[in-house]
Amino acid sequence: MKIETRQAIDPRHAKTFDTAALRAEFLMEGLFKPGEVSLVYSHYDRLIVGGAVPSKGTLELSAAKETGTPGFLDRREAVLVNIGEAGTVTTGSGTYDLGHRDMLYVGMGDGPLGFSGGHARFYILSAPAHRKLETRLVTIDAAKRVDLGAAETSNDRSIFQFVHPDVMESCQLVVGMTTLHGGSVWNTMPAHVHDRRSEAYLYIGLPEDARVFHMMGEPGETRHLVVRNEEGILSPPWSIHCGAGTASYTFIWAMAGDNVDYKDVDMVGMEDLK
């Protein structure tokens, strides 16, 4: 298992970054390596983001010194998303079969975690928790679907809410998935910020030669990152987060912070973007 630590970056500091520095601090590459568990420990709300690709045999996630606890989930909750073919996750309380794009919420203390499935690819999200909640599998068919946007504005999309107050209870993780329909490329525009929560993005479903231009930064000081398939973004509370792709795509969004109110955002007017 490999863990990389990312420090929190002040927006005044971020203004001085060139492209290489922005990518080093906010872009997450190489999360899905065959036969490995790869994690990024972020000082934004202590989010842990990563991937597990069992490919051959079983991979285990039982402990990480960065959490300061004997077990990885002793003081944490987690959400595991299968972005590959069918796979299996074992927890302290049971075994769960995940199909493509299903999500498993794992409550505090329900470790260790085991990952198996020769063609499964597991996206890992974790945040500190304050109490134990029941581990629960939410399939994509059981997620709450919200359709937004229009083809005329290139943002016709479906939002699937998995770990969300309208579907189930969590301590602080809120996780879902947004799929852009054919011909649409924009997500989350007009933009917003939520100063009370950090967010992580994972872009999936992109052709090999396609890219997403992920927009970030303060509303009056925007930047962009060029992102490939299965690469992630750490989005600070002070930053907008939206993007446009050269082809349609899906992204998994995850939030952690002061509350679980999905609609607790500060909208940014188009006239305020620079």
PDB file of C-alpha atoms in Angstrom:
ATOM      1  CA  MET A   1       0.000   0.000   0.000  1.00  0.00           C
ATOM      2  CA  LYS A   2       1.194   3.487  -0.880  1.00  0.00           C
ATOM      3  CA  ILE A   3      -0.065   6.696   0.756  1.00  0.00           C
ATOM      4  CA  GLU A   4       0.734  10.237  -0.355  1.00  0.00           C
ATOM      5  CA  THR A   5       0.020  13.218   1.924  1.00  0.00           C
ATOM      6  CA  ARG A   6      -1.297  16.493   0.505  1.00  0.00           C
ATOM      7  CA  GLN A   7      -1.216  19.679   2.580  1.00  0.00           C
ATOM      8  CA  ALA A   8      -3.981  22.292   2.557  1.00  0.00           C
ATOM      9  CA  ILE A   9      -3.160  25.245   0.289  1.00  0.00           C
ATOM     10  CA  ASP A  10      -4.172  28.831   1.016  1.00  0.00           C
ATOM     11  CA  PRO A  11      -5.901  30.564  -1.957  1.00  0.00           C
ATOM     12  CA  ARG A  12      -3.367  33.422  -1.827  1.00  0.00           C
ATOM     13  CA  HIS A  13      -0.611  30.845  -2.226  1.00  0.00           C
ATOM     14  CA  ALA A  14      -2.471  29.042  -5.031  1.00  0.00           C
ATOM     15  CA  LYS A  15      -2.534  32.262  -7.085  1.00  0.00           C
ATOM     16  CA  THR A  16       1.256  31.998  -7.466  1.00  0.00           C
ATOM     17  CA  PHE A  17       1.255  28.433  -8.844  1.00  0.00           C
ATOM     18  CA  ASP A  18       2.215  27.515 -12.378  1.00  0.00           C
ATOM     19  CA  THR A  19       0.658  24.495 -14.113  1.00  0.00           C
ATOM     20  CA  ALA A  20       3.118  21.991 -12.634  1.00  0.00           C
ATOM     21  CA  ALA A  21       2.511  23.248  -9.095  1.00  0.00           C
ATOM     22  CA  LEU A  22      -1.272  23.180  -9.511  1.00  0.00           C
ATOM     23  CA  ARG A  23      -1.124  19.604 -10.756  1.00  0.00           C
ATOM     24  CA  ALA A  24       1.183  18.530  -7.936  1.00  0.00           C
ATOM     25  CA  GLU A  25      -1.169  19.864  -5.248  1.00  0.00           C
ATOM     26  CA  PHE A  26      -4.658  19.236  -6.630  1.00  0.00           C
ATOM     27  CA  LEU A  27      -4.508  16.514  -9.324  1.00  0.00           C
ATOM     28  CA  MET A  28      -4.466  12.851  -8.285  1.00  0.00           C
ATOM     29  CA  GLU A  29      -2.833  10.572 -10.840  1.00  0.00           C
ATOM     30  CA  GLY A  30      -2.057   6.848 -10.717  1.00  0.00           C
ATOM     31  CA  LEU A  31      -4.806   5.899  -8.273  1.00  0.00           C
ATOM     32  CA  PHE A  32      -5.550   2.575  -9.999  1.00  0.00           C
ATOM     33  CA  LYS A  33      -2.481   0.371 -10.211  1.00  0.00           C
ATOM     34  CA  PRO A  34      -2.891  -3.392 -10.723  1.00  0.00           C
ATOM     35  CA  GLY A  35      -2.251  -5.331  -7.533  1.00  0.00           C
ATOM     36  CA  GLU A  36      -2.015  -2.242  -5.308  1.00  0.00           C
ATOM     37  CA  VAL A  37      -3.892  -0.024  -2.899  1.00  0.00           C
ATOM     38  CA  SER A  38      -2.945   3.610  -3.594  1.00  0.00           C
ATOM     39  CA  LEU A  39      -4.200   6.400  -1.325  1.00  0.00           C
ATOM     40  CA  VAL A  40      -3.945  10.173  -0.980  1.00  0.00           C
ATOM     41  CA  TYR A  41      -4.326  11.608   2.527  1.00  0.00           C
ATOM     42  CA  SER A  42      -5.576  15.186   2.232  1.00  0.00           C
ATOM     43  CA  HIS A  43      -5.512  17.835   4.943  1.00  0.00           C
ATOM     44  CA  TYR A  44      -8.749  19.191   3.481  1.00  0.00           C
ATOM     45  CA  ASP A  45     -11.244  17.778   5.997  1.00  0.00           C
ATOM     46  CA  ARG A  46      -8.892  14.770   6.405  1.00  0.00           C
ATOM     47  CA  LEU A  47     -10.313  13.155   3.275  1.00  0.00           C
ATOM     48  CA  ILE A  48      -8.612   9.991   2.090  1.00  0.00           C
ATOM     49  CA  VAL A  49      -9.017   9.226  -1.606  1.00  0.00           C
ATOM     50  CA  GLY A  50      -7.619   6.283  -3.513  1.00  0.00           C
ATOM     51  CA  GLY A  51      -7.992   3.105  -5.474  1.00  0.00           C
ATOM     52  CA  ALA A  52      -7.650  -0.661  -5.105  1.00  0.00           C
ATOM     53  CA  VAL A  53      -7.173  -2.951  -8.106  1.00  0.00           C
ATOM     54  CA  PRO A  54      -7.063  -6.574  -6.895  1.00  0.00           C
ATOM     55  CA  SER A  55      -6.413  -8.056 -10.401  1.00  0.00           C
ATOM     56  CA  LYS A  56      -4.946 -11.247  -8.846  1.00  0.00           C
ATOM     57  CA  GLY A  57      -6.020 -12.452  -5.421  1.00  0.00           C
ATOM     58  CA  THR A  58      -7.262 -10.211  -2.614  1.00  0.00           C
ATOM     59  CA  LEU A  59      -6.012  -6.827  -1.445  1.00  0.00           C
ATOM     60  CA  GLU A  60      -6.453  -5.756   2.175  1.00  0.00           C
ATOM     61  CA  LEU A  61      -6.737  -2.322   3.742  1.00  0.00           C
ATOM     62  CA  SER A  62      -6.435  -2.779   7.489  1.00  0.00           C
ATOM     63  CA  ALA A  63      -4.319   0.087   8.815  1.00  0.00           C
ATOM     64  CA  ALA A  64      -2.554   3.289   7.810  1.00  0.00           C
ATOM     65  CA  LYS A  65      -0.233   5.131  10.162  1.00  0.00           C
ATOM     66  CA  GLU A  66      -1.482   8.465   8.816  1.00  0.00           C
ATOM     67  CA  THR A  67      -4.824   7.930  10.613  1.00  0.00           C
ATOM     68  CA  GLY A  68      -3.124   7.550  14.004  1.00  0.00           C
ATOM     69  CA  THR A  69      -5.314   4.560  14.909  1.00  0.00           C
ATOM     70  CA  PRO A  70      -4.575   0.809  15.009  1.00  0.00           C
ATOM     71  CA  GLY A  71      -7.244   0.115  12.385  1.00  0.00           C
ATOM     72  CA  PHE A  72      -8.038   2.143   9.273  1.00  0.00           C
ATOM     73  CA  LEU A  73     -11.735   2.493  10.144  1.00  0.00           C
ATOM     74  CA  ASP A  74     -11.401   2.802  13.926  1.00  0.00           C
ATOM     75  CA  ARG A  75     -12.401   6.487  13.731  1.00  0.00           C
ATOM     76  CA  ARG A  76     -13.484   6.680  10.077  1.00  0.00           C
ATOM     77  CA  GLU A  77     -16.276   5.823   7.666  1.00  0.00           C
ATOM     78  CA  ALA A  78     -15.686   4.883   4.034  1.00  0.00           C
ATOM     79  CA  VAL A  79     -17.438   4.642   0.677  1.00  0.00           C
ATOM     80  CA  LEU A  80     -16.195   2.136  -1.900  1.00  0.00           C
ATOM     81  CA  VAL A  81     -17.224   2.448  -5.548  1.00  0.00           C
ATOM     82  CA  ASN A  82     -16.673  -0.268  -8.128  1.00  0.00           C
ATOM     83  CA  ILE A  83     -15.793   1.435 -11.418  1.00  0.00           C
ATOM     84  CA  GLY A  84     -14.769  -1.849 -13.052  1.00  0.00           C
ATOM     85  CA  GLU A  85     -16.444  -5.198 -13.564  1.00  0.00           C
ATOM     86  CA  ALA A  86     -18.109  -7.233 -10.796  1.00  0.00           C
ATOM     87  CA  GLY A  87     -16.127  -7.492  -7.580  1.00  0.00           C
ATOM     88  CA  THR A  88     -16.408  -8.279  -3.888  1.00  0.00           C
ATOM     89  CA  VAL A  89     -15.657  -6.303  -0.729  1.00  0.00           C
ATOM     90  CA  THR A  90     -15.347  -7.897   2.692  1.00  0.00           C
ATOM     91  CA  THR A  91     -15.712  -5.881   5.884  1.00  0.00           C
ATOM     92  CA  GLY A  92     -15.649  -6.837   9.531  1.00  0.00           C
ATOM     93  CA  SER A  93     -19.366  -7.587   9.399  1.00  0.00           C
ATOM     94  CA  GLY A  94     -19.915  -9.233   6.036  1.00  0.00           C
ATOM     95  CA  THR A  95     -19.237  -9.755   2.344  1.00  0.00           C
ATOM     96  CA  TYR A  96     -20.755  -7.599  -0.393  1.00  0.00           C
ATOM     97  CA  ASP A  97     -20.910  -8.075  -4.164  1.00  0.00           C
ATOM     98  CA  LEU A  98     -20.601  -4.819  -6.122  1.00  0.00           C
ATOM     99  CA  GLY A  99     -21.589  -4.463  -9.738  1.00  0.00           C
ATOM    100  CA  HIS A 100     -20.355  -1.769 -12.067  1.00  0.00           C
ATOM    101  CA  ARG A 101     -20.879   1.662 -10.426  1.00  0.00           C
ATOM    102  CA  ASP A 102     -22.410   0.302  -7.210  1.00  0.00           C
ATOM    103  CA  MET A 103     -21.332   1.905  -3.920  1.00  0.00           C
ATOM    104  CA  LEU A 104     -20.759   0.389  -0.488  1.00  0.00           C
ATOM    105  CA  TYR A 105     -20.951   2.579   2.618  1.00  0.00           C
ATOM    106  CA  VAL A 106     -18.823   1.116   5.439  1.00  0.00           C
ATOM    107  CA  GLY A 107     -19.513   2.338   8.953  1.00  0.00           C
ATOM    108  CA  MET A 108     -16.917   3.303  11.551  1.00  0.00           C
ATOM    109  CA  GLY A 109     -15.149   0.313  13.030  1.00  0.00           C
ATOM    110  CA  ASP A 110     -16.256  -2.171  10.356  1.00  0.00           C
ATOM    111  CA  GLY A 111     -12.790  -3.070   9.148  1.00  0.00           C
ATOM    112  CA  PRO A 112     -10.518  -4.431   7.884  1.00  0.00           C
ATOM    113  CA  LEU A 113     -11.442  -4.099   4.210  1.00  0.00           C
ATOM    114  CA  GLY A 114     -10.760  -6.765   1.612  1.00  0.00           C
ATOM    115  CA  PHE A 115     -11.026  -6.269  -2.169  1.00  0.00           C
ATOM    116  CA  SER A 116     -11.296  -9.044  -4.750  1.00  0.00           C
ATOM    117  CA  GLY A 117     -12.345  -9.512  -8.366  1.00  0.00           C
ATOM    118  CA  GLY A 118     -10.016 -10.000 -11.300  1.00  0.00           C
ATOM    119  CA  HIS A 119     -11.476  -7.110 -13.306  1.00  0.00           C
ATOM    120  CA  ALA A 120     -12.854  -4.963 -10.471  1.00  0.00           C
ATOM    121  CA  ARG A 121     -11.522  -1.476  -9.817  1.00  0.00           C
ATOM    122  CA  PHE A 122     -12.455   0.068  -6.490  1.00  0.00           C
ATOM    123  CA  TYR A 123     -12.490   3.800  -5.788  1.00  0.00           C
ATOM    124  CA  ILE A 124     -11.933   4.476  -2.084  1.00  0.00           C
ATOM    125  CA  LEU A 125     -13.227   7.470  -0.126  1.00  0.00           C
ATOM    126  CA  SER A 126     -12.925   7.953   3.626  1.00  0.00           C
ATOM    127  CA  ALA A 127     -13.463  10.692   6.208  1.00  0.00           C
ATOM    128  CA  PRO A 128     -13.426  10.905  10.025  1.00  0.00           C
ATOM    129  CA  ALA A 129     -16.604   9.697  11.730  1.00  0.00           C
ATOM    130  CA  HIS A 130     -18.086  10.368  15.158  1.00  0.00           C
ATOM    131  CA  ARG A 131     -20.330   7.311  15.539  1.00  0.00           C
ATOM    132  CA  LYS A 132     -20.908   3.883  14.081  1.00  0.00           C
ATOM    133  CA  LEU A 133     -23.571   3.509  11.416  1.00  0.00           C
ATOM    134  CA  GLU A 134     -24.699   0.380   9.601  1.00  0.00           C
ATOM    135  CA  THR A 135     -22.708  -0.746   6.592  1.00  0.00           C
ATOM    136  CA  ARG A 136     -24.951  -0.598   3.527  1.00  0.00           C
ATOM    137  CA  LEU A 137     -24.737  -1.461  -0.161  1.00  0.00           C
ATOM    138  CA  VAL A 138     -26.425   1.039  -2.500  1.00  0.00           C
ATOM    139  CA  THR A 139     -26.690  -0.156  -6.086  1.00  0.00           C
ATOM    140  CA  ILE A 140     -26.980   2.326  -8.920  1.00  0.00           C
ATOM    141  CA  ASP A 141     -30.596   1.216  -9.376  1.00  0.00           C
ATOM    142  CA  ALA A 142     -31.340   2.136  -5.743  1.00  0.00           C
ATOM    143  CA  ALA A 143     -29.696   5.577  -5.926  1.00  0.00           C
ATOM    144  CA  LYS A 144     -31.872   8.665  -6.168  1.00  0.00           C
ATOM    145  CA  ARG A 145     -31.790   9.994  -9.726  1.00  0.00           C
ATOM    146  CA  VAL A 146     -32.113  13.699 -10.525  1.00  0.00           C
ATOM    147  CA  ASP A 147     -32.095  14.857 -14.164  1.00  0.00           C
ATOM    148  CA  LEU A 148     -30.827  18.390 -14.805  1.00  0.00           C
ATOM    149  CA  GLY A 149     -29.687  20.658 -17.617  1.00  0.00           C
ATOM    150  CA  ALA A 150     -30.517  20.588 -21.309  1.00  0.00           C
ATOM    151  CA  ALA A 151     -28.898  19.700 -24.610  1.00  0.00           C
ATOM    152  CA  GLU A 152     -29.173  23.343 -25.682  1.00  0.00           C
ATOM    153  CA  THR A 153     -26.766  24.366 -22.908  1.00  0.00           C
ATOM    154  CA  SER A 154     -24.505  21.308 -23.337  1.00  0.00           C
ATOM    155  CA  ASN A 155     -25.184  20.120 -19.784  1.00  0.00           C
ATOM    156  CA  ASP A 156     -27.907  17.481 -20.084  1.00  0.00           C
ATOM    157  CA  ARG A 157     -27.012  15.192 -17.197  1.00  0.00           C
ATOM    158  CA  SER A 158     -28.264  12.696 -14.617  1.00  0.00           C
ATOM    159  CA  ILE A 159     -27.201  12.926 -10.984  1.00  0.00           C
ATOM    160  CA  PHE A 160     -27.253   9.720  -8.938  1.00  0.00           C
ATOM    161  CA  GLN A 161     -27.263  10.318  -5.173  1.00  0.00           C
ATOM    162  CA  PHE A 162     -25.958   7.273  -3.265  1.00  0.00           C
ATOM    163  CA  VAL A 163     -24.639   8.256   0.158  1.00  0.00           C
ATOM    164  CA  HIS A 164     -26.943  11.209   0.605  1.00  0.00           C
ATOM    165  CA  PRO A 165     -29.491  12.352   3.248  1.00  0.00           C
ATOM    166  CA  ASP A 166     -32.364  11.508   0.874  1.00  0.00           C
ATOM    167  CA  VAL A 167     -31.131   7.915   0.564  1.00  0.00           C
ATOM    168  CA  MET A 168     -29.289   6.961   3.751  1.00  0.00           C
ATOM    169  CA  GLU A 169     -27.507   8.329   6.806  1.00  0.00           C
ATOM    170  CA  SER A 170     -23.770   8.956   7.124  1.00  0.00           C
ATOM    171  CA  CYS A 171     -21.584  10.926   9.510  1.00  0.00           C
ATOM    172  CA  GLN A 172     -20.133  13.405   7.017  1.00  0.00           C
ATOM    173  CA  LEU A 173     -19.470  11.730   3.680  1.00  0.00           C
ATOM    174  CA  VAL A 174     -21.881  12.623   0.872  1.00  0.00           C
ATOM    175  CA  VAL A 175     -21.151  10.757  -2.356  1.00  0.00           C
ATOM    176  CA  GLY A 176     -22.796  10.540  -5.754  1.00  0.00           C
ATOM    177  CA  MET A 177     -22.219  10.255  -9.457  1.00  0.00           C
ATOM    178  CA  THR A 178     -23.085  12.504 -12.385  1.00  0.00           C
ATOM    179  CA  THR A 179     -23.320  11.232 -15.960  1.00  0.00           C
ATOM    180  CA  LEU A 180     -23.307  13.582 -18.943  1.00  0.00           C
ATOM    181  CA  HIS A 181     -25.570  12.527 -21.805  1.00  0.00           C
ATOM    182  CA  GLY A 182     -24.406  12.347 -25.418  1.00  0.00           C
ATOM    183  CA  GLY A 183     -23.455  15.746 -26.830  1.00  0.00           C
ATOM    184  CA  SER A 184     -23.242  17.378 -23.383  1.00  0.00           C
ATOM    185  CA  VAL A 185     -19.888  18.256 -21.834  1.00  0.00           C
ATOM    186  CA  TRP A 186     -20.436  20.849 -19.083  1.00  0.00           C
ATOM    187  CA  ASN A 187     -20.963  19.879 -15.455  1.00  0.00           C
ATOM    188  CA  THR A 188     -22.020  22.113 -12.559  1.00  0.00           C
ATOM    189  CA  MET A 189     -22.320  25.381 -14.440  1.00  0.00           C
ATOM    190  CA  PRO A 190     -23.130  28.028 -13.220  1.00  0.00           C
ATOM    191  CA  ALA A 191     -20.426  27.349 -10.658  1.00  0.00           C
ATOM    192  CA  HIS A 192     -20.593  27.471  -6.883  1.00  0.00           C
ATOM    193  CA  VAL A 193     -18.400  27.115  -3.816  1.00  0.00           C
ATOM    194  CA  HIS A 194     -19.173  25.531  -0.458  1.00  0.00           C
ATOM    195  CA  ASP A 195     -16.828  26.973   2.122  1.00  0.00           C
ATOM    196  CA  ARG A 196     -18.067  24.518   4.749  1.00  0.00           C
ATOM    197  CA  ARG A 197     -17.056  21.389   2.823  1.00  0.00           C
ATOM    198  CA  SER A 198     -14.185  20.051   0.757  1.00  0.00           C
ATOM    199  CA  GLU A 199     -14.804  17.898  -2.292  1.00  0.00           C
ATOM    200  CA  ALA A 200     -13.070  15.270  -4.377  1.00  0.00           C
ATOM    201  CA  TYR A 201     -13.806  14.500  -8.035  1.00  0.00           C
ATOM    202  CA  LEU A 202     -12.989  11.375 -10.014  1.00  0.00           C
ATOM    203  CA  TYR A 203     -13.500  11.548 -13.778  1.00  0.00           C
ATOM    204  CA  ILE A 204     -14.394   8.231 -15.436  1.00  0.00           C
ATOM    205  CA  GLY A 205     -15.879   6.982 -18.702  1.00  0.00           C
ATOM    206  CA  LEU A 206     -13.601   9.131 -20.865  1.00  0.00           C
ATOM    207  CA  PRO A 207     -12.137   7.756 -24.099  1.00  0.00           C
ATOM    208  CA  GLU A 208      -8.364   7.387 -24.022  1.00  0.00           C
ATOM    209  CA  ASP A 209      -7.802  10.423 -26.236  1.00  0.00           C
ATOM    210  CA  ALA A 210     -10.391  12.641 -24.472  1.00  0.00           C
ATOM    211  CA  ARG A 211      -9.773  15.157 -21.686  1.00  0.00           C
ATOM    212  CA  VAL A 212     -11.748  17.178 -19.160  1.00  0.00           C
ATOM    213  CA  PHE A 213     -10.779  20.785 -18.463  1.00  0.00           C
ATOM    214  CA  HIS A 214     -11.471  21.020 -14.741  1.00  0.00           C
ATOM    215  CA  MET A 215     -12.052  24.575 -13.548  1.00  0.00           C
ATOM    216  CA  MET A 216     -10.895  25.594 -10.075  1.00  0.00           C
ATOM    217  CA  GLY A 217      -9.763  28.628  -8.104  1.00  0.00           C
ATOM    218  CA  GLU A 218     -11.531  31.565  -6.513  1.00  0.00           C
ATOM    219  CA  PRO A 219     -14.377  32.959  -8.648  1.00  0.00           C
ATOM    220  CA  GLY A 220     -12.356  36.026  -9.601  1.00  0.00           C
ATOM    221  CA  GLU A 221      -9.085  34.101 -10.060  1.00  0.00           C
ATOM    222  CA  THR A 222      -9.877  30.884 -11.920  1.00  0.00           C
ATOM    223  CA  ARG A 223      -7.449  28.230 -13.091  1.00  0.00           C
ATOM    224  CA  HIS A 224      -7.820  24.937 -14.938  1.00  0.00           C
ATOM    225  CA  LEU A 225      -6.376  21.441 -14.871  1.00  0.00           C
ATOM    226  CA  VAL A 226      -6.374  19.044 -17.834  1.00  0.00           C
ATOM    227  CA  VAL A 227      -7.599  15.655 -16.602  1.00  0.00           C
ATOM    228  CA  ARG A 228      -7.531  12.179 -18.140  1.00  0.00           C
ATOM    229  CA  ASN A 229      -9.768   9.180 -17.513  1.00  0.00           C
ATOM    230  CA  GLU A 230      -9.648   7.840 -13.919  1.00  0.00           C
ATOM    231  CA  GLU A 231      -7.785  10.858 -12.570  1.00  0.00           C
ATOM    232  CA  GLY A 232      -9.028  12.751  -9.533  1.00  0.00           C
ATOM    233  CA  ILE A 233      -9.154  16.287  -8.200  1.00  0.00           C
ATOM    234  CA  LEU A 234      -8.947  17.622  -4.642  1.00  0.00           C
ATOM    235  CA  SER A 235     -11.251  20.645  -4.498  1.00  0.00           C
ATOM    236  CA  PRO A 236     -10.629  23.104  -1.618  1.00  0.00           C
ATOM    237  CA  PRO A 237     -13.572  24.798   0.139  1.00  0.00           C
ATOM    238  CA  TRP A 238     -12.593  28.177  -1.353  1.00  0.00           C
ATOM    239  CA  SER A 239     -12.565  26.900  -4.937  1.00  0.00           C
ATOM    240  CA  ILE A 240     -15.167  26.613  -7.645  1.00  0.00           C
ATOM    241  CA  HIS A 241     -15.373  23.140  -9.183  1.00  0.00           C
ATOM    242  CA  CYS A 242     -16.802  22.518 -12.614  1.00  0.00           C
ATOM    243  CA  GLY A 243     -15.537  21.224 -15.901  1.00  0.00           C
ATOM    244  CA  ALA A 244     -16.013  20.696 -19.617  1.00  0.00           C
ATOM    245  CA  GLY A 245     -14.871  17.688 -21.599  1.00  0.00           C
ATOM    246  CA  THR A 246     -13.918  16.940 -25.164  1.00  0.00           C
ATOM    247  CA  ALA A 247     -16.440  14.072 -24.942  1.00  0.00           C
ATOM    248  CA  SER A 248     -19.240  13.030 -22.611  1.00  0.00           C
ATOM    249  CA  TYR A 249     -18.111  11.492 -19.310  1.00  0.00           C
ATOM    250  CA  THR A 250     -19.088  10.591 -15.744  1.00  0.00           C
ATOM    251  CA  PHE A 251     -17.655  11.928 -12.524  1.00  0.00           C
ATOM    252  CA  ILE A 252     -17.926  10.743  -8.927  1.00  0.00           C
ATOM    253  CA  TRP A 253     -18.227  13.547  -6.403  1.00  0.00           C
ATOM    254  CA  ALA A 254     -17.601  13.220  -2.690  1.00  0.00           C
ATOM    255  CA  MET A 255     -17.917  15.840   0.032  1.00  0.00           C
ATOM    256  CA  ALA A 256     -16.879  15.983   3.680  1.00  0.00           C
ATOM    257  CA  GLY A 257     -17.005  18.833   6.139  1.00  0.00           C
ATOM    258  CA  ASP A 258     -19.276  20.737   8.456  1.00  0.00           C
ATOM    259  CA  ASN A 259     -22.648  19.357   7.363  1.00  0.00           C
ATOM    260  CA  VAL A 260     -24.338  16.940   4.957  1.00  0.00           C
ATOM    261  CA  ASP A 261     -26.737  19.456   3.402  1.00  0.00           C
ATOM    262  CA  TYR A 262     -26.246  18.879  -0.337  1.00  0.00           C
ATOM    263  CA  LYS A 263     -27.872  22.228  -1.184  1.00  0.00           C
ATOM    264  CA  ASP A 264     -25.686  24.253   1.198  1.00  0.00           C
ATOM    265  CA  VAL A 265     -23.736  26.061  -1.527  1.00  0.00           C
ATOM    266  CA  ASP A 266     -22.851  29.644  -2.388  1.00  0.00           C
ATOM    267  CA  MET A 267     -23.743  30.271  -6.016  1.00  0.00           C
ATOM    268  CA  VAL A 268     -21.354  32.220  -8.237  1.00  0.00           C
ATOM    269  CA  GLY A 269     -22.856  34.481 -10.889  1.00  0.00           C
ATOM    270  CA  MET A 270     -21.539  34.202 -14.412  1.00  0.00           C
ATOM    271  CA  GLU A 271     -20.658  37.897 -14.264  1.00  0.00           C
ATOM    272  CA  ASP A 272     -18.377  37.209 -11.277  1.00  0.00           C
ATOM    273  CA  LEU A 273     -16.254  34.556 -12.989  1.00  0.00           C
ATOM    274  CA  LYS A 274     -12.902  35.739 -14.259  1.00  0.00           C
TER     275      LYS A 274
END
